[in-house]
Coordinates of C-alpha atoms in Angstrom, one line a residue:
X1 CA -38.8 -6.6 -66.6
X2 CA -40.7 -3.9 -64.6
X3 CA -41.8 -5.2 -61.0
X4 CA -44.6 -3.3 -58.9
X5 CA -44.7 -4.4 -55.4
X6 CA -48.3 -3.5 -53.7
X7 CA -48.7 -4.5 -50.0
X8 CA -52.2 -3.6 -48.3
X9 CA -54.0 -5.7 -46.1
X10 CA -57.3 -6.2 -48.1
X11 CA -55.4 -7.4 -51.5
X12 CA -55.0 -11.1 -51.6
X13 CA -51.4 -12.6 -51.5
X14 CA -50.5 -13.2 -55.5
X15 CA -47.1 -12.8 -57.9
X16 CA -48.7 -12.0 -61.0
X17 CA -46.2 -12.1 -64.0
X18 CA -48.2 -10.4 -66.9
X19 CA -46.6 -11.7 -70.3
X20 CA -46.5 -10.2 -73.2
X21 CA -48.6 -10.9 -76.2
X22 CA -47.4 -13.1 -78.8
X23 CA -46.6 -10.4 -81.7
X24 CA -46.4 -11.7 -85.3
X25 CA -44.9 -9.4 -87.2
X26 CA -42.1 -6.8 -86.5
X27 CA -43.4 -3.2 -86.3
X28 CA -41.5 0.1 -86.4
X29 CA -38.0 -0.6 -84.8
X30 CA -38.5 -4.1 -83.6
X31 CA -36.3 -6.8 -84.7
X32 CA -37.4 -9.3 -87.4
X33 CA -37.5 -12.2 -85.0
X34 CA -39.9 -10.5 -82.7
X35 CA -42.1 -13.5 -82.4
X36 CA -39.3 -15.8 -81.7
X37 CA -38.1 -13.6 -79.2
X38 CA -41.3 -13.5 -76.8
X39 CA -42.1 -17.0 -77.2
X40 CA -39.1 -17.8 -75.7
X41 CA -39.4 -15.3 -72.8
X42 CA -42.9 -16.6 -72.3
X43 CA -41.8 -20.5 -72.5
X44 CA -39.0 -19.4 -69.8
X45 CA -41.7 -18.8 -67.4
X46 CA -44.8 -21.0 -67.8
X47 CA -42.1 -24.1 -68.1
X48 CA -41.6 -23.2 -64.2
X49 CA -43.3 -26.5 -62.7
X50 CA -44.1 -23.7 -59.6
X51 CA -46.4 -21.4 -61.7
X52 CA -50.0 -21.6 -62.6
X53 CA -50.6 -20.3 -66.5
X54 CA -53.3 -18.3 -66.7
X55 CA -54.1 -18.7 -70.5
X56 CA -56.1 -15.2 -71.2
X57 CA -58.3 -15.3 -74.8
X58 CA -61.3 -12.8 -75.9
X59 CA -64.6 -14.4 -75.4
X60 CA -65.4 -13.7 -79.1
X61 CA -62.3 -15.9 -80.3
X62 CA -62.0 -19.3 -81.0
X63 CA -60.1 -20.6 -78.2
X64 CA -59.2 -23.5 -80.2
X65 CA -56.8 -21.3 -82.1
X66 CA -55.2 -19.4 -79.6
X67 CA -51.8 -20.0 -79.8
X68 CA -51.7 -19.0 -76.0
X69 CA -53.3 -22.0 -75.2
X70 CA -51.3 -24.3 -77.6
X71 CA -47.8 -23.3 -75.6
X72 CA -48.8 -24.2 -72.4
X73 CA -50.2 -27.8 -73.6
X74 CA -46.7 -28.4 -74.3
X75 CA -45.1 -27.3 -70.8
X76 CA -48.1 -28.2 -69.3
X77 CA -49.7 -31.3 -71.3
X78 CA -52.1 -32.9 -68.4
X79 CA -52.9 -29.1 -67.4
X80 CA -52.6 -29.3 -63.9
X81 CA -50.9 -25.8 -64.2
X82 CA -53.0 -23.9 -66.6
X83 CA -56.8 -21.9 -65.8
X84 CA -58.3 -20.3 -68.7
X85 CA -59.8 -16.8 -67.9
X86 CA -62.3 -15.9 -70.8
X87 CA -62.4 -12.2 -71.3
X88 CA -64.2 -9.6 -72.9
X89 CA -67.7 -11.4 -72.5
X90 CA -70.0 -8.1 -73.9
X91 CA -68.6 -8.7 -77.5
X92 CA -69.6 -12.4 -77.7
X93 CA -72.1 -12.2 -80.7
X94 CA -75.7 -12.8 -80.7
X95 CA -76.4 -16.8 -80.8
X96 CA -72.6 -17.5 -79.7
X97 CA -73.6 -18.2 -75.8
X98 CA -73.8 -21.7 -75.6
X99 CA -70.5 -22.3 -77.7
X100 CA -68.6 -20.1 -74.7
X101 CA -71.3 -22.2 -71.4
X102 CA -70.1 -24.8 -72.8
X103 CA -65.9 -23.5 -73.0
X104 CA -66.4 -22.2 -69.3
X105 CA -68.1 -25.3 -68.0
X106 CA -64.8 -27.7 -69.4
X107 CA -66.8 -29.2 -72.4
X108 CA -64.7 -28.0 -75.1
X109 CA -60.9 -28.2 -74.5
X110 CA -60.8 -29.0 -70.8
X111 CA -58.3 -28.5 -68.4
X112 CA -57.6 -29.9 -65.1
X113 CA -58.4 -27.0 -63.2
X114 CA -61.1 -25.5 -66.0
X115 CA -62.0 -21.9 -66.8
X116 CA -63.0 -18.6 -65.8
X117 CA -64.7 -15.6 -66.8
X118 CA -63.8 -12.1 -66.1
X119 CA -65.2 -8.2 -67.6
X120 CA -62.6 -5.5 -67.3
X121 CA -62.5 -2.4 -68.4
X122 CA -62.7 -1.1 -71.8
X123 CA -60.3 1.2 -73.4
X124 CA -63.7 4.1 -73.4
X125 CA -63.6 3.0 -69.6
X126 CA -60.2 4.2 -68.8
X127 CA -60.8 7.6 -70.8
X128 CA -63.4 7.9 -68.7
X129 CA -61.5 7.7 -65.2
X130 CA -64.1 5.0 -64.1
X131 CA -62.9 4.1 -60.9
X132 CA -61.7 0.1 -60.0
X133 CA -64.3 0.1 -57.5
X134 CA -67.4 1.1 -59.9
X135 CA -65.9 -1.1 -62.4
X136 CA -65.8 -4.0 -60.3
X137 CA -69.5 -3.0 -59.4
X138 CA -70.0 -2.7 -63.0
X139 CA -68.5 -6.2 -64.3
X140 CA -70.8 -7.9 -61.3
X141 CA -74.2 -6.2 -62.5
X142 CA -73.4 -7.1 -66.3
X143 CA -72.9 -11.0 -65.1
X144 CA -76.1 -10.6 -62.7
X145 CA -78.4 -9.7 -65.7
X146 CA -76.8 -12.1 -68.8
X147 CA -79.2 -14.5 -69.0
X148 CA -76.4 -17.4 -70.4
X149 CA -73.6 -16.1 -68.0
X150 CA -75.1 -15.3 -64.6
X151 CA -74.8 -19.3 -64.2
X152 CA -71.2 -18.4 -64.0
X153 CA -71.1 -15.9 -60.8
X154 CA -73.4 -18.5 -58.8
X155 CA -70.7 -20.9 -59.2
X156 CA -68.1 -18.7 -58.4
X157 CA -66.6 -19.0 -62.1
X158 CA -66.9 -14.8 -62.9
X159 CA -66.1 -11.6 -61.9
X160 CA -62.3 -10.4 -61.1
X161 CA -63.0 -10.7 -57.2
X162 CA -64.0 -14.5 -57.8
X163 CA -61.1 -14.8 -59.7
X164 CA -58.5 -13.4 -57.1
X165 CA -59.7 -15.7 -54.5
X166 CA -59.6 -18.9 -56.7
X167 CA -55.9 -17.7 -57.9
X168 CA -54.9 -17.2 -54.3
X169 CA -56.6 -20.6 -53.1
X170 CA -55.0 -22.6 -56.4
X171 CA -51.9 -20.8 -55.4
X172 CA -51.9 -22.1 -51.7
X173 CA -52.8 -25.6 -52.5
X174 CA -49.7 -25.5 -55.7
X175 CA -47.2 -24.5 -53.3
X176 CA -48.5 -27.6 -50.5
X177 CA -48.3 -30.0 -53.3
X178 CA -44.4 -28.1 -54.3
X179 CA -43.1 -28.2 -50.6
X180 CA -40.8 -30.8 -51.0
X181 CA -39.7 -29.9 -54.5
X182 CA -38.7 -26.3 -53.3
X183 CA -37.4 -27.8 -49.7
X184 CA -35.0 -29.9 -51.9
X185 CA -34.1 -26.7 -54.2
X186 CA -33.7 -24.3 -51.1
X187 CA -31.4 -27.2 -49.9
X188 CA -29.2 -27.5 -52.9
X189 CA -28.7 -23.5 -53.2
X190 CA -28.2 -23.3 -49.7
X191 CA -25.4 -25.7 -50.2
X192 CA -23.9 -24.3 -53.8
X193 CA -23.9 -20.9 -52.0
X194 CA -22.3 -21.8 -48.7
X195 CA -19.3 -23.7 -51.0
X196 CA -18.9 -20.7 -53.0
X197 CA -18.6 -18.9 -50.3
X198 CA -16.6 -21.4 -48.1
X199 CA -14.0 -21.1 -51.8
X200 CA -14.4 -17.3 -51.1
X201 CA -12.9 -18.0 -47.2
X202 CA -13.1 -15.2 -44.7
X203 CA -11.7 -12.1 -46.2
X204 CA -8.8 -10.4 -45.0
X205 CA -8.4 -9.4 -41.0
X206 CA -8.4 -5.3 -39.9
X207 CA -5.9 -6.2 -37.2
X208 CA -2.5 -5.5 -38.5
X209 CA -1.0 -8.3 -36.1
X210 CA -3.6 -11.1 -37.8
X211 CA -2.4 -9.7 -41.5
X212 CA 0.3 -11.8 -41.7
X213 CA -0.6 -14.6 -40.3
X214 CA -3.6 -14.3 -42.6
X215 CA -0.5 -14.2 -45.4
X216 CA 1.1 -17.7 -43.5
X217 CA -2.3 -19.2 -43.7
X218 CA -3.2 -18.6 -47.5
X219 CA 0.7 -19.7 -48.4
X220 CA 0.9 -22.6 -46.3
X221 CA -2.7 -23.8 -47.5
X222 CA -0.9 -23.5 -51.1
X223 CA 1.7 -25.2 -50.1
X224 CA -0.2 -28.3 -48.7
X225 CA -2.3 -28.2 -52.2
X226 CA 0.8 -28.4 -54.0
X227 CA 2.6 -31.3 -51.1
X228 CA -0.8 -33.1 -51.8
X229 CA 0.0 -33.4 -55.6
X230 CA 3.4 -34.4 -55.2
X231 CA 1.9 -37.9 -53.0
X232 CA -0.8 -37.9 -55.6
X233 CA -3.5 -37.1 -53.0
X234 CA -5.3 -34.0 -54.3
X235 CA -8.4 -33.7 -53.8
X236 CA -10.3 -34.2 -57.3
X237 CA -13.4 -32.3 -57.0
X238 CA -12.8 -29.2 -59.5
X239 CA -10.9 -31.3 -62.2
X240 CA -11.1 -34.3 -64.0
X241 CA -8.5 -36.4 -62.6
X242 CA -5.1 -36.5 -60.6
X243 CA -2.2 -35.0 -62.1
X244 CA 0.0 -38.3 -61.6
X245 CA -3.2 -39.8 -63.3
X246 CA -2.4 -37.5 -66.3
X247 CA 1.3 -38.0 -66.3
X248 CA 0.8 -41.9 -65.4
X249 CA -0.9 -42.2 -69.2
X250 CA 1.7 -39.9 -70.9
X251 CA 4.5 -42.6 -69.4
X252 CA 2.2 -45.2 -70.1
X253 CA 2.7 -44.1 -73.9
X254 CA 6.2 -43.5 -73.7
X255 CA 6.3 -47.7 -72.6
X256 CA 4.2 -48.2 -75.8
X257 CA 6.7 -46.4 -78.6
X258 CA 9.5 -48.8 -77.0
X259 CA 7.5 -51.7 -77.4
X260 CA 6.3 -50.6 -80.9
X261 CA 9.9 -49.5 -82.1
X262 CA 11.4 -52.9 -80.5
X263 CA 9.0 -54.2 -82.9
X264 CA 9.9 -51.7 -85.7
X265 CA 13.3 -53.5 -84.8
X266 CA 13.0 -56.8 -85.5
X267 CA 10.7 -56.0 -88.9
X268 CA 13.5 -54.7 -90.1
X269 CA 16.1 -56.9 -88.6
X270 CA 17.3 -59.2 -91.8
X271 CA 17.5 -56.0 -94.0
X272 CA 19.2 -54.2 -92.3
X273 CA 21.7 -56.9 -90.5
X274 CA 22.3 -58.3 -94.0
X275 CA 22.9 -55.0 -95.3
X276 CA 25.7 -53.9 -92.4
X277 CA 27.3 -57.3 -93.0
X278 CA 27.7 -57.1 -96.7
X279 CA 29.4 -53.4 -95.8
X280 CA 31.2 -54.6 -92.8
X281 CA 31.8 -58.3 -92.6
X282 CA 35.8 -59.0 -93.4
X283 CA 37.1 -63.0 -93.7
X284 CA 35.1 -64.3 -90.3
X285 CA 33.0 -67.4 -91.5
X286 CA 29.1 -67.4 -91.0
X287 CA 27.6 -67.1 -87.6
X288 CA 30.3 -64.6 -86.2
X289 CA 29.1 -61.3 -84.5
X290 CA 30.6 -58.2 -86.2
X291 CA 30.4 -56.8 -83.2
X292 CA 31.2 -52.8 -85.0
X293 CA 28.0 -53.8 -87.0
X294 CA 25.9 -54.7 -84.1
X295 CA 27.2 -51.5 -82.2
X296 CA 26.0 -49.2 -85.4
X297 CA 22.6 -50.3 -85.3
X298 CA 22.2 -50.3 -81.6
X299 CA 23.1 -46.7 -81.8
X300 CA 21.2 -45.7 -84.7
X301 CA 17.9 -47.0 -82.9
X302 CA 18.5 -45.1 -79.7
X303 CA 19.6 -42.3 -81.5
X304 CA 15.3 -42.4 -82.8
X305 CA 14.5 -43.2 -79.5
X306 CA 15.4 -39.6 -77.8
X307 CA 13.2 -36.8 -79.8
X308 CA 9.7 -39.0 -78.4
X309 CA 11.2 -39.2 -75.0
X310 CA 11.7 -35.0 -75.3
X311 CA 8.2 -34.8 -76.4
X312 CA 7.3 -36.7 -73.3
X313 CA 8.8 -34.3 -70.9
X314 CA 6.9 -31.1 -72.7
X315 CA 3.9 -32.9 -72.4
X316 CA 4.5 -33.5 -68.7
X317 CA 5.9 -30.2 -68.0
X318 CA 2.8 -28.8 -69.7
X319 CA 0.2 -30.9 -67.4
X320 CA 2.3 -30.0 -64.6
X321 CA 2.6 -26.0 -65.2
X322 CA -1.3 -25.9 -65.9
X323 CA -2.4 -27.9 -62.8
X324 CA 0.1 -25.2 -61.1
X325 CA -1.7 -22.3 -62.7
X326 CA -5.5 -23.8 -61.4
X327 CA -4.3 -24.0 -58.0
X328 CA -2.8 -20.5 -57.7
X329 CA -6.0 -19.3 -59.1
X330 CA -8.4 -21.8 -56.8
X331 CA -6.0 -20.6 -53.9
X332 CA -5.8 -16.7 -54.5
X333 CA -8.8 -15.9 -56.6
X334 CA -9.8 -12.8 -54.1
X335 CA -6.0 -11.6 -53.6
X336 CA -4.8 -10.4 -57.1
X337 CA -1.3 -9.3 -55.7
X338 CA -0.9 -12.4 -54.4
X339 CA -1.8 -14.2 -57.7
X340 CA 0.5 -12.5 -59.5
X341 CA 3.6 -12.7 -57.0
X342 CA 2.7 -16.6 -57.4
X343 CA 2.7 -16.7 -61.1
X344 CA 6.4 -15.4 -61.1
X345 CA 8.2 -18.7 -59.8
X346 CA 5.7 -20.6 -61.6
X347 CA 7.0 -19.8 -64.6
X348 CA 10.5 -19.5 -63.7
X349 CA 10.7 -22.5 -62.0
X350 CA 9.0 -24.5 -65.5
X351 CA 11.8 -23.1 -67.4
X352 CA 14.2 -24.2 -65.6
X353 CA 13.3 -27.6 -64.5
X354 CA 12.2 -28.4 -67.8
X355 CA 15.5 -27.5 -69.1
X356 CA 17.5 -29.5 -66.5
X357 CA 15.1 -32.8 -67.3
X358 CA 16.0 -32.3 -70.5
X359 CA 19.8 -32.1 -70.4
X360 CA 19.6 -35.8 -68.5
X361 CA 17.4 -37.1 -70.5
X362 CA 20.3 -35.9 -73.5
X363 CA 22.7 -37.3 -71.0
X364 CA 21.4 -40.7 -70.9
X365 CA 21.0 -40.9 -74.4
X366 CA 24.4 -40.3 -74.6
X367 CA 25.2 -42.8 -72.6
X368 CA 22.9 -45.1 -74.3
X369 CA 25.0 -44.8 -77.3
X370 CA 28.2 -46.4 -75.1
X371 CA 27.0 -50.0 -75.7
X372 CA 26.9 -51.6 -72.1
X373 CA 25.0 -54.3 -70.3
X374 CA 26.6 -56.4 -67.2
X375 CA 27.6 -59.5 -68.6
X376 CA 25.2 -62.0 -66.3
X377 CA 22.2 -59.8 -67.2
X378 CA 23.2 -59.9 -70.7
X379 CA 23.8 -63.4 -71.0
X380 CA 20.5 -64.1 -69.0
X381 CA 18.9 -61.6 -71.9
X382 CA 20.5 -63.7 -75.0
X383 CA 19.5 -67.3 -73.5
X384 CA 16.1 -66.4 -73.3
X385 CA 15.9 -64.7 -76.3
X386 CA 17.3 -67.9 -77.9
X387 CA 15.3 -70.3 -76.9
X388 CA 12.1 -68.5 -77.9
X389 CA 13.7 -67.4 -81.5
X390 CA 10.9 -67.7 -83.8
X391 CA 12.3 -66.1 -86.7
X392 CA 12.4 -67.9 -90.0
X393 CA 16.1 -66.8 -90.8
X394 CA 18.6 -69.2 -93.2
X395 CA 21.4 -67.0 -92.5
X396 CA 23.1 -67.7 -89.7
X397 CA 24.7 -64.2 -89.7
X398 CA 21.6 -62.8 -89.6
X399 CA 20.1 -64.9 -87.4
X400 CA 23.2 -64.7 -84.6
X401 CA 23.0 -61.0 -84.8
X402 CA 19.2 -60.6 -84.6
X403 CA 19.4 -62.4 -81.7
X404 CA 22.1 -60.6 -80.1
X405 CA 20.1 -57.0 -81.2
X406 CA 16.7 -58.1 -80.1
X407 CA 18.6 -59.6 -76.5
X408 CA 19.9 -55.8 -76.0
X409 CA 16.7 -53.9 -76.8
X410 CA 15.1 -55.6 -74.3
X411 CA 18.2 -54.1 -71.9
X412 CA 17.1 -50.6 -73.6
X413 CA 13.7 -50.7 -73.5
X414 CA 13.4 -51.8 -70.2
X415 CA 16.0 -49.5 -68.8
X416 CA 14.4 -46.7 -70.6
X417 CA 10.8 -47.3 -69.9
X418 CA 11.7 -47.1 -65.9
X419 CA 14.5 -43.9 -66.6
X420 CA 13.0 -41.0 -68.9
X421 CA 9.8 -41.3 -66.6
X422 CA 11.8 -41.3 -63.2
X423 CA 14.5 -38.5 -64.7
X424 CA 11.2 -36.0 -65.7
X425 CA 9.3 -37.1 -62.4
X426 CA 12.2 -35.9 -60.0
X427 CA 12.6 -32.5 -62.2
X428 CA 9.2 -31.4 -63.8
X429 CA 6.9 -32.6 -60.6
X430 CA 9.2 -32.7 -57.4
X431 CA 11.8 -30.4 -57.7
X432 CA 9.2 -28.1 -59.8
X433 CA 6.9 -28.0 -56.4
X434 CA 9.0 -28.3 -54.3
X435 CA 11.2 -25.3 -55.6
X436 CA 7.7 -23.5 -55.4
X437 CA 7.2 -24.1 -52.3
X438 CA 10.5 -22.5 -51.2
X439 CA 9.8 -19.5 -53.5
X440 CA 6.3 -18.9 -51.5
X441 CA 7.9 -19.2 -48.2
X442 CA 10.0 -16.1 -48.9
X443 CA 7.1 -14.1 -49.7
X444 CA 6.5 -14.5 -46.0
X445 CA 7.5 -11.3 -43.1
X446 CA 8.6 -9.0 -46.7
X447 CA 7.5 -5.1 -46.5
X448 CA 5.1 -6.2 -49.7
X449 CA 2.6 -8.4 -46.8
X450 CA 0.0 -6.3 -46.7
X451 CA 0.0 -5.6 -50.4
X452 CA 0.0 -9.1 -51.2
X453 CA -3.2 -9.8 -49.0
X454 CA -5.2 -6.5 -50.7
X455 CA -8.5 -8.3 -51.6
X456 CA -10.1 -7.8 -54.9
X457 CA -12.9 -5.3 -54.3
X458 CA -15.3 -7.7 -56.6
X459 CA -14.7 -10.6 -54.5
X460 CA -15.2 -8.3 -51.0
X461 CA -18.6 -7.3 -53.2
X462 CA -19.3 -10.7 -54.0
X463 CA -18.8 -12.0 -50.4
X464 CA -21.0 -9.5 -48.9
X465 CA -23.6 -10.3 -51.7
X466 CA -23.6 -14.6 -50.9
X467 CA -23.4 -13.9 -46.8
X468 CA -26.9 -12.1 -47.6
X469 CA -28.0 -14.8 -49.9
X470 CA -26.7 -17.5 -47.1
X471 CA -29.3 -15.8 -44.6
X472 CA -32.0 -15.5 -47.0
X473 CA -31.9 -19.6 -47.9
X474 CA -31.6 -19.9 -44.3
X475 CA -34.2 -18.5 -42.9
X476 CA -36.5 -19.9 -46.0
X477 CA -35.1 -23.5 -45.0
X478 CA -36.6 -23.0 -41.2
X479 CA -40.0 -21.6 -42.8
X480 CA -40.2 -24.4 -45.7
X481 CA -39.4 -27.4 -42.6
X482 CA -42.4 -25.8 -40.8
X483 CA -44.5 -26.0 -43.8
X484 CA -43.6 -28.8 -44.5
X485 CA -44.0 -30.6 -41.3
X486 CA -47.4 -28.7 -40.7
X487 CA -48.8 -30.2 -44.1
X488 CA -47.9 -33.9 -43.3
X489 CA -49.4 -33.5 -39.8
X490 CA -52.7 -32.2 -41.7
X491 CA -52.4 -35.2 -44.3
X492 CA -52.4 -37.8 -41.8
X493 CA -54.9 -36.5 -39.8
X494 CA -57.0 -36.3 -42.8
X495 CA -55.9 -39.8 -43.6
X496 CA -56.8 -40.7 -40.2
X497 CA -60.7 -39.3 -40.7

């Protein structure tokens, strides 16, 4: 894009984009997709619903096929934003006239704000060095003396001059009717910019006194991010959801493989108990507990229990260590030093807590394999369970120890369901923070302070760049209210008359 800025007082006050013309095919070293390429650029700026389209064909065309015309009827299909300017009126044929009276006057393909017509220079013109001011002269006299077009510069529909004021005037009356529109956008920039900049915060003090202070600020505003997290009270505006949210659904899963291997369980229940028994059972008569038998297939089914409660505490620890990463970065974005120095514990600190969580999580697997249950809980457990034994078994073997097995996976399951979320919890979320914490505090009063608060020179850049911007939407906001407020004091008094 090449912009030329002219400011005099006797122009008239106009943005005029000129747009290329729609090529067709690919010449010299242009790429093959030429005329994709500049319908797109020219859709990207007559979709705007603040410009006016100025659809420009040759008098001696068919406007009918001008493709010109055809892309802003679809941006534009009532044509309240498109004038067509008719150039090149000396080469309209002998006997043509009244097709092109009849385009400028709105007859033929009309559009809401019509047509105009306009004589510029020709290319032997330019050769010439004829002056804008003797063409100007020259494009009047030629519409004075056409007998079909002269019609045209009575009505104010010809000439360049006539077609500056009209643009300007259409121009002034687009932007009344767009007031609110752009009072709404200025608005909503003025509020993205201000929170990018707010995210940005005040750059780092000259004093060397405030420096670290500045350092005891950023750290303890970390700190409170990651305190907030821990009480599952972060704020929620730059991610999808809460982390406990996250973790809730991943222990919420974990609840689900109990309940669907207690299940798994009692499927398999008569196989299997009939199985041990035919292995195990010595002279005992029917209906008597082999209680080595009921032990072995307690423990085989927690043994299957602990790989899916590992996988829950990666999972966790992963949702947990990214979270961590996003708020270091949200936090200290501008400070790279400071980022980095961060990062350290981060990853320390997963290591290891994931490791511990892991080693009691083995633990109480372990100790899930020493078969225990108090003996009122138990028996509490068993009566239930027997009373609402729906099983189909003849065996009484089976039947006495299916009872007894699916009376102690309830124990399991719901001692498990409430432990492997509460042992990963304590390591992977609150020792994990709270460990971080710690490890941030110590980065306060070192020699390294005023190398951890070194800004990035982008961000310092970037801050300079939207405190600019800030002032700029701000002092458009002030003239768009005035507008604003100006126009609907004119349309009521207007109603009023």
């Amino acid at each position: 894009m090449i912009t030329l800025e002219i400011e005099s007082n006797s122009v008239p006050d106009l943005t005029l984009i000129d747009l290329p013309g729609i090529a067709r095919v690919a010449t010299d070293d242009q790429p093959l997709d030429i005329e994709k390429q500049i319908k797109d650029l020219i859709e990207k700026f007559i979709k705007r619903q603040e410009t006016i389209s100025l659809v420009v064909v040759p008098a001696n065309i068919d406007i009918a096929t001008t493709e010109a015309l055809k892309m802003a009827s679809k941006v534009d299909p009532n044509g309240q934003r498109t004038l067509g300017i008719l150039t090149k009126p000396d080469l309209v044929d002998k006997g043509a006239e009244d097709m092109i009276v009849s385009t400028v006057s709105n007859l033929v393909i009309p559009l809401k704000k019509g047509y105009m017509m306009v004589k510029c220079r020709g290319q032997q013109d330019i050769n010439a060095n004829l002056s804008l001011t003797k063409a100007l002269q020259s494009e009047r006299d030629f519409f004075e003396q056409h007998s079909h077009f002269k019609v045209f510069l009575e009505e104010g529909k010809a000439t360049v001059p006539f077609l500056a004021e009209r643009l300007t005037k259409e121009l002034v009356e687009h932007i009344g009717r767009s007031l609110p529109q752009l009072q709404k956008q200025t608005e909503d920039k003025f509020e993205s910019t201000a929170k990018e900049l707010r995210n940005l915060g005040d750059g780092v003090p000259l004093e060397e006194n405030e420096k670290n202070n500045f350092l005891i600020k950023k750290i303890n505003e970390f700190n409170q991010v990651l305190s907030d997290v821990m009480r599952a009270e972060e704020d929620t505006k730059n991610s999808d959801s809460k982390v406990f949210s996250r973790i809730r659904t991943e222990f919420g899963d974990w609840q689900t493989h109990l309940d669907t291997a207690s299940k798994k369980v009692e499927e398999n229940l008569r196989d299997e108990v009939e199985e041990y028994t035919k292995i195990s059972r010595g002279k005992e008569l029917p209906g008597f507990v082999n209680y080595r038998t009921f032990e072995s297939i307690v423990k085989k089914h927690v043994e299957e229990l602990e790989e899916p409660a590992i996988k829950v505490l990666a999972v966790t620890t992963d949702i947990v260590h990214s979270c961590l990463n996003n708020i270091a970065s949200n936090n200290f974005e501008a400070f790279p030093n400071l980022l980095r120095a961060s990062k350290e514990p981060i990853e320390d600190l997963r290591e290891r807590e994931y490791e511990q969580a892991k080693k009691k999580l083995q633990a109480q697997f372990k100790m899930e394999r020493i078969v225990y249950c108090q003996d009122g809980l138990y028996s509490w457990k068993l009566e239930y369970v027997k009373r609402n034994f729906s099983a189909k078994v003849v065996n009484a073997d089976v039947r006495e120890m299916a009872q007894h097995l699916k009376a102690y996976f309830k124990v399991i399951s719901e001692r498990l369901a409430n432990q492997v979320p509460l042992i990963i919890q304590y390591h992977v979320l609150h020792q994990y923070l709270s460990r971080l914490q710690m490890a941030m505090l110590t980065l306060i009063g070192t020699k390294n302070a005023e190398k951890l608060i070194r800004e990035d020179v982008d961000v310092a850049r970037r801050r300079k760049l939207l405190e600019g911007r800030l002032g700029r939407l701000k002092k458009a906001q002030q003239i768009l209210s005035k507008f604003v407020q100006s126009k609907m004091h004119q349309d009521k008094q207007e109603t009023c008359i």
